[in-house]
Tab-separated table of C-alpha atoms in Angstrom:
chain	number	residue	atom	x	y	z
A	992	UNK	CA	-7.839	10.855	-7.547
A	993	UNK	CA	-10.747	8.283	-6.571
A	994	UNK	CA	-12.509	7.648	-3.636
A	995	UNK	CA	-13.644	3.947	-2.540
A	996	UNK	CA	-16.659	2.527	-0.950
A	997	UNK	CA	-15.863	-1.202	0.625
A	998	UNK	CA	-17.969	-3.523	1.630
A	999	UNK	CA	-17.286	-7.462	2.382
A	1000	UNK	CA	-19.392	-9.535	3.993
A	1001	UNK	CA	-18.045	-13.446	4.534
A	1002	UNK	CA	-15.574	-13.271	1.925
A	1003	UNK	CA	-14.311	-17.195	1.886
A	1004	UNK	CA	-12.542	-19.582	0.259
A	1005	UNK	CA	-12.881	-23.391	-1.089
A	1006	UNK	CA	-10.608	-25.694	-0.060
A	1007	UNK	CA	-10.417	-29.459	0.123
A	1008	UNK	CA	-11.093	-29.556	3.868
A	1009	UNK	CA	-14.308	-27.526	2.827
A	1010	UNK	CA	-14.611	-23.664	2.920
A	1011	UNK	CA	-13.098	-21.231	4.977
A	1012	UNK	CA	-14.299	-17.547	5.391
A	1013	UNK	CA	-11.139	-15.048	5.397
A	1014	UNK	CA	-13.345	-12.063	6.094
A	1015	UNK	CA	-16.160	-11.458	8.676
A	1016	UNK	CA	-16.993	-8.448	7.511
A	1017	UNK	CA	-15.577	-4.945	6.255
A	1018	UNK	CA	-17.343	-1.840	5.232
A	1019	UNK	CA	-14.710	0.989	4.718
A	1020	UNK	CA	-15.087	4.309	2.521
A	1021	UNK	CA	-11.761	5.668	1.435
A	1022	UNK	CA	-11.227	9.528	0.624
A	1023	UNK	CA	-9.940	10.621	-2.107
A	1024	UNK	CA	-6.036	11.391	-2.005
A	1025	UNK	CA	-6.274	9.668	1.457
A	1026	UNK	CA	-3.857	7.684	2.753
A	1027	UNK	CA	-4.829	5.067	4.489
A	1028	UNK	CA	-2.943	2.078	6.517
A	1029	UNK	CA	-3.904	-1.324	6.678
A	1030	UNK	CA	-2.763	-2.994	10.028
A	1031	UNK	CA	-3.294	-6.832	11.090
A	1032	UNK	CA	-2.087	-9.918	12.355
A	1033	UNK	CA	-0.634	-12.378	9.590
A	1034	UNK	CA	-2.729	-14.566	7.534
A	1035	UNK	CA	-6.131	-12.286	8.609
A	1036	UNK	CA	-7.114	-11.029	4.744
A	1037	UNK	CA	-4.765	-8.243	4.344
A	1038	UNK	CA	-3.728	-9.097	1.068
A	1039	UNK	CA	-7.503	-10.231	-0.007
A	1040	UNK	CA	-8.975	-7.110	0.818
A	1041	UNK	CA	-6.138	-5.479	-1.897
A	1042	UNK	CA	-6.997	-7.917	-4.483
A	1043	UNK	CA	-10.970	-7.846	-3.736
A	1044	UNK	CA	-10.304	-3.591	-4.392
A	1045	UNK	CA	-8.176	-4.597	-7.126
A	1046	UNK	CA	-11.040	-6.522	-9.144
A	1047	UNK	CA	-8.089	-9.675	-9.308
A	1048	UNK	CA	-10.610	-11.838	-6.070
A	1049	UNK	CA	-14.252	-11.626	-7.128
A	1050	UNK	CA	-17.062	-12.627	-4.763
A	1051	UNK	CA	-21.206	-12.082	-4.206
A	1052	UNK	CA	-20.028	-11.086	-0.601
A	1053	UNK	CA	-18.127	-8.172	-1.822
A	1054	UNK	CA	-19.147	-4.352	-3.481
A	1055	UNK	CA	-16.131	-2.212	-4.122
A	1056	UNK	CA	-17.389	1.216	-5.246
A	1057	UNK	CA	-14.999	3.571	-6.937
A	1058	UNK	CA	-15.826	7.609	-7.372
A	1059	UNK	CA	-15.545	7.387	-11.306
A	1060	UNK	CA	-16.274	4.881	-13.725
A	1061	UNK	CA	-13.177	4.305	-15.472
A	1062	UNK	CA	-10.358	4.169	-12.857
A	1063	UNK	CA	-6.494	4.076	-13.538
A	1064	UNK	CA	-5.597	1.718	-10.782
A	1065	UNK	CA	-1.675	0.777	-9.464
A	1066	UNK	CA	-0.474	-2.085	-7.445
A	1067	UNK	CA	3.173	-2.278	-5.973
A	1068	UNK	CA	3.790	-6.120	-4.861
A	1069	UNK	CA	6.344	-7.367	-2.003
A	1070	UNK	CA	8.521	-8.052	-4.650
A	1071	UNK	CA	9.353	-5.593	-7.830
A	1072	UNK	CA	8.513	-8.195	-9.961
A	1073	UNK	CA	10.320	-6.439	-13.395
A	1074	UNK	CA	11.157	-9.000	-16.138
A	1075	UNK	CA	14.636	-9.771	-16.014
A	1076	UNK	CA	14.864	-10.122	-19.774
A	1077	UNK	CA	13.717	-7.008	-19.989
A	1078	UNK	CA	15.974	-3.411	-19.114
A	1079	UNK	CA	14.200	-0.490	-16.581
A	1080	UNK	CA	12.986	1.110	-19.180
A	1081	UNK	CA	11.355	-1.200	-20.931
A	1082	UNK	CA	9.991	-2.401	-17.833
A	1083	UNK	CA	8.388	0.465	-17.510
A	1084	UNK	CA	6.961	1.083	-20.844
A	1085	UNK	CA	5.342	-2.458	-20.600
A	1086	UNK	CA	2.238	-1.402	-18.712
A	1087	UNK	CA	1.668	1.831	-21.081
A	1088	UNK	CA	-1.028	1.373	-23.688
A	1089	UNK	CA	1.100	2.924	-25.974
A	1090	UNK	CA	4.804	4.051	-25.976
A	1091	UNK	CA	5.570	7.041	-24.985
A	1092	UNK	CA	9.483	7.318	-24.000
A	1093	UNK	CA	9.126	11.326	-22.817
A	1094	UNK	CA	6.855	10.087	-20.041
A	1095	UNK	CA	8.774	6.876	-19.211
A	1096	UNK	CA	12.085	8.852	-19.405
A	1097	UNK	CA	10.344	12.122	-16.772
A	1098	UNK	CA	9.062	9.315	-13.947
A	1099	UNK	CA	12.556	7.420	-13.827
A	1100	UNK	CA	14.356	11.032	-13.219
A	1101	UNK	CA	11.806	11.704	-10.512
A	1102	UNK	CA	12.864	8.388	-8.764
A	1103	UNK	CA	16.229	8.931	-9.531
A	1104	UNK	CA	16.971	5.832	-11.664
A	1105	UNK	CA	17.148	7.713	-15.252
A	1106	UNK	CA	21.059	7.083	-15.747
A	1107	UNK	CA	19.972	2.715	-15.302
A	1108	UNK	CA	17.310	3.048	-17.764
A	1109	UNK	CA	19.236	0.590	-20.333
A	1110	UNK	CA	20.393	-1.423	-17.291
A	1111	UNK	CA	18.635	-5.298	-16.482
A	1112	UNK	CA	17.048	-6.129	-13.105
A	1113	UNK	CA	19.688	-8.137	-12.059
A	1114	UNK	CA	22.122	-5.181	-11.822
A	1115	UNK	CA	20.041	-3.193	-9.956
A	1116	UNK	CA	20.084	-3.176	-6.050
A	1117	UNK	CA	16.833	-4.012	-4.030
A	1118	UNK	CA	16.089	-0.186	-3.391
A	1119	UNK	CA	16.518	0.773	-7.128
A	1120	UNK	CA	13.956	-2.231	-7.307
A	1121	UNK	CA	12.185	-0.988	-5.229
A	1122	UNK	CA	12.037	2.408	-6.608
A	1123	UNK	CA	11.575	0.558	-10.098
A	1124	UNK	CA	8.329	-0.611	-9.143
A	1125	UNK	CA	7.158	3.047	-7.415
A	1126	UNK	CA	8.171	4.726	-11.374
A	1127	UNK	CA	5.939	1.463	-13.127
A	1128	UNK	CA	2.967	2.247	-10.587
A	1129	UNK	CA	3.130	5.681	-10.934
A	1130	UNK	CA	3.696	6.244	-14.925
A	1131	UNK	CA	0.490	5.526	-15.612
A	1132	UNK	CA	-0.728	8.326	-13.010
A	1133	UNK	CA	-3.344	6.050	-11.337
A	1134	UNK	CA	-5.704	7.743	-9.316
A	1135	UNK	CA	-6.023	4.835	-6.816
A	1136	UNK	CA	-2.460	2.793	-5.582
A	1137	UNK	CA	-2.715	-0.299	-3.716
A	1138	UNK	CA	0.406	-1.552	-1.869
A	1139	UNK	CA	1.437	-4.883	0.140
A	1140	UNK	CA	3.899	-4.159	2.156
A	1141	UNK	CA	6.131	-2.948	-0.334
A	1142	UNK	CA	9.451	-2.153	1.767
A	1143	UNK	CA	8.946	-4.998	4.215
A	1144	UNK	CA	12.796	-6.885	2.691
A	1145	UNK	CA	14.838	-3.549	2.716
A	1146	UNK	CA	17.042	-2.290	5.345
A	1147	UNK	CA	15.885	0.580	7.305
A	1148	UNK	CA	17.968	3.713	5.789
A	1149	UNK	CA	16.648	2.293	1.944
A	1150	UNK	CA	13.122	1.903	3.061
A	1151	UNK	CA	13.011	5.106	4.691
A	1152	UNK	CA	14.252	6.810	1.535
A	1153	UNK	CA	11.707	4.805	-0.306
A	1154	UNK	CA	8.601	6.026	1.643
A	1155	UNK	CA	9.869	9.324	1.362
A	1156	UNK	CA	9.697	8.765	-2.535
A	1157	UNK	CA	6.405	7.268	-2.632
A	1158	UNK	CA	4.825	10.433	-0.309
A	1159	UNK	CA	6.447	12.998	-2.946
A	1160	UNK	CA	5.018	11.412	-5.724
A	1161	UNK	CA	1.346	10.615	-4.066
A	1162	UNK	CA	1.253	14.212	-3.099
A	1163	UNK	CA	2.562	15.241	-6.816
A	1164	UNK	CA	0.021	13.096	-8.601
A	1165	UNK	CA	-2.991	13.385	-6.191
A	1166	UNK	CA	-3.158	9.777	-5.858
A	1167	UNK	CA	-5.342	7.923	-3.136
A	1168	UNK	CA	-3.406	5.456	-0.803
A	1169	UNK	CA	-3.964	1.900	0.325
A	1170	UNK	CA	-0.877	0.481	1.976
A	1171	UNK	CA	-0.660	-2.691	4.130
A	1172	UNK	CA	2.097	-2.895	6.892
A	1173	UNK	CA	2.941	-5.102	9.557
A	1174	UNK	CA	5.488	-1.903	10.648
A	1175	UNK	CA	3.264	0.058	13.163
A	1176	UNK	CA	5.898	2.521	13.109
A	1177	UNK	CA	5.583	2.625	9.029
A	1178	UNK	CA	1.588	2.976	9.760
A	1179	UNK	CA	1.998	6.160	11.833
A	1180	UNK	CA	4.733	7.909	9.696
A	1181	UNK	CA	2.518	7.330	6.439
A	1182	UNK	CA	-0.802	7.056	7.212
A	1183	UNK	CA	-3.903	9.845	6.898
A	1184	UNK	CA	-5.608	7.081	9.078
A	1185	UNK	CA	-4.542	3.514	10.143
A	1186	UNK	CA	-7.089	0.699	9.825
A	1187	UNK	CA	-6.822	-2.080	12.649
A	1188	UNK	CA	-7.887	-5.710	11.501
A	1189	UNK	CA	-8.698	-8.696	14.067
A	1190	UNK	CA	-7.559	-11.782	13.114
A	1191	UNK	CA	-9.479	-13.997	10.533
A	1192	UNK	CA	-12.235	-14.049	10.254
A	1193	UNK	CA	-11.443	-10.462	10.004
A	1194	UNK	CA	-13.331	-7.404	10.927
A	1195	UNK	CA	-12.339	-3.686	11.262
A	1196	UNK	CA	-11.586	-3.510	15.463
A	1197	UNK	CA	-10.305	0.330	15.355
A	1198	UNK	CA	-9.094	3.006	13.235
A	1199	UNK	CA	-6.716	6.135	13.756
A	1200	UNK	CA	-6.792	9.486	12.676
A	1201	UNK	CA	-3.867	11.063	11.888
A	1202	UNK	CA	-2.040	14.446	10.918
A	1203	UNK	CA	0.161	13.034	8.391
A	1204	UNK	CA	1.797	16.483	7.528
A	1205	UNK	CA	2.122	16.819	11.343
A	1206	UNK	CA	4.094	12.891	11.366
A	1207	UNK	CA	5.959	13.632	9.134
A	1208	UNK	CA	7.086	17.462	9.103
A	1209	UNK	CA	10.129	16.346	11.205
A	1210	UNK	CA	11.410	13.763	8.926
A	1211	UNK	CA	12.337	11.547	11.719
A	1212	UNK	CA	10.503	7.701	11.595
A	1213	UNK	CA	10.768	7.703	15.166
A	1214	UNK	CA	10.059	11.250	16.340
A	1215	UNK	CA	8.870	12.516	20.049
A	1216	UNK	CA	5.392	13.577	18.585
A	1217	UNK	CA	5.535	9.516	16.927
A	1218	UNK	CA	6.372	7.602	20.223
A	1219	UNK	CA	4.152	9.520	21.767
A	1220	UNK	CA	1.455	8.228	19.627
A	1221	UNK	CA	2.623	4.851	19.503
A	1222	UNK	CA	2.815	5.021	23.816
A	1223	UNK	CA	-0.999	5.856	23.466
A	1224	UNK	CA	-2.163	3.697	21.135
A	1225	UNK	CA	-0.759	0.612	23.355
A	1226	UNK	CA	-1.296	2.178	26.391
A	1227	UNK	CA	-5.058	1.893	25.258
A	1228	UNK	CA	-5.462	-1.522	23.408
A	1229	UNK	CA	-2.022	-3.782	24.211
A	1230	UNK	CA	-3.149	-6.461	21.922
A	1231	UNK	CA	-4.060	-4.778	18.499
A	1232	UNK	CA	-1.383	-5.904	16.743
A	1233	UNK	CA	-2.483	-9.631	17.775
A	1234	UNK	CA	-5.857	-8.287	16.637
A	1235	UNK	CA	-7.636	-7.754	19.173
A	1236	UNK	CA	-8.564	-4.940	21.630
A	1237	UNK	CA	-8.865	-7.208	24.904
A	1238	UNK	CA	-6.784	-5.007	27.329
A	1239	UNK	CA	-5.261	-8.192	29.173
């Protein structure tokens, strides 16, 4: 487990037309083994403020702050993106510093994909893909797991079993949660607390608080006690899914 400590303050990019900032400004401390919910309107720095956390987008503007010094750090992708020359297992192996089959072998029977270990990508479905990538992220027990909207091309029944998945094993391994979603619905179910963003140039306009075990105790996506939220949240701010809180 890791906490985080966020800070970005004009996080922009070059371009040919000259430079454009993607983020205002962001200054968010993460719990550890907290899940948190990343919520925006397209195109505001979602996916930046992953790879900014992520060390892959490094700026002046920006101070990411982790709990320990040497952090094991996951990221699940919109796509699974497994080698297709390589089988599941191997797959899987490929990010371990050194082979260990035992451990590889224990994560794919907690996803349930240990009888397609010696099977390729391409015969694999897009929830055993799916699942694929949960067993690569997790294997190397990281104590912090980044994730862009990893269910967003699945059909509803195979995503839901997916997030059910991914909670077992984040509670199992202790692992702190970042998870961007455009799925309000996916927000509430998951989240320890949702994070609103306005559009670019970004900024944080709201969070929620949740009782995940509360959300989620029912099993159903779209429970009572989950409309209910959902009613309240819009009922209050209308337009925070366009990013912003203007009531009209």
């Amino acid at each position: 487990m890791s906490s985080v400590d966020l800070n970005i303050n004009q996080l922009s990019y070059s371009e040919d037309s000259g430079s454009q900032t993607i983020i205002d400004h962001i200054d968010l401390a993460i719990k550890e083994t907290e899940f948190i919910c990343i919520v925006g309107p397209s195109g505001c720095g979602k996916t930046t403020l992953l790879n900014t956390i992520a060390g892959l987008l490094n700026s002046p503007n920006a101070t990411v702050k982790f709990s320990q010094a040497d952090i094991r750090l996951g990221y699940i992708f919109q796509e699974p993106r497994l080698m297709p020359w390589l089988t599941l297992q191997q797959n899987i192996e490929l990010v371990l510093p050194q082979s260990n089959p035992q451990l590889v072998k224990q994560v794919l029977k907690q996803v349930g994909l240990l009888a397609y270990s010696q099977h390729y990508p391409n015969a694999l479905s897009g929830g055993m893909l799916r699942r694929a990538s949960i067993a690569r992220a997790f294997v190397i027990q990281p104590q912090l797991l980044l994730l862009d909207e990893p269910f967003v091309s699945l059909d509803s029944p195979t995503a839901m079993k997916c997030r059910a998945l991914l909670l077992n094993m984040a509670k199992q391994h202790q692992t702190t949660m970042v998870f961007v979603t455009h799925d309000v619905n996916e927000a509430l179910y998951m989240a320890d607390r949702i994070v609103f963003l306005s559009n670019s140039p970004s900024t944080i306009i709201h969070q929620l608080v949740l009782n995940r075990s509360a959300q989620q105790h029912s099993g159903d996506y779209e429970s009572q006690h989950q409309q209910a939220l959902k009613s309240a949240l819009f009922s209050q701010h209308p337009k925070i899914l366009e990013g912003t809180l203007a009531t009209s």
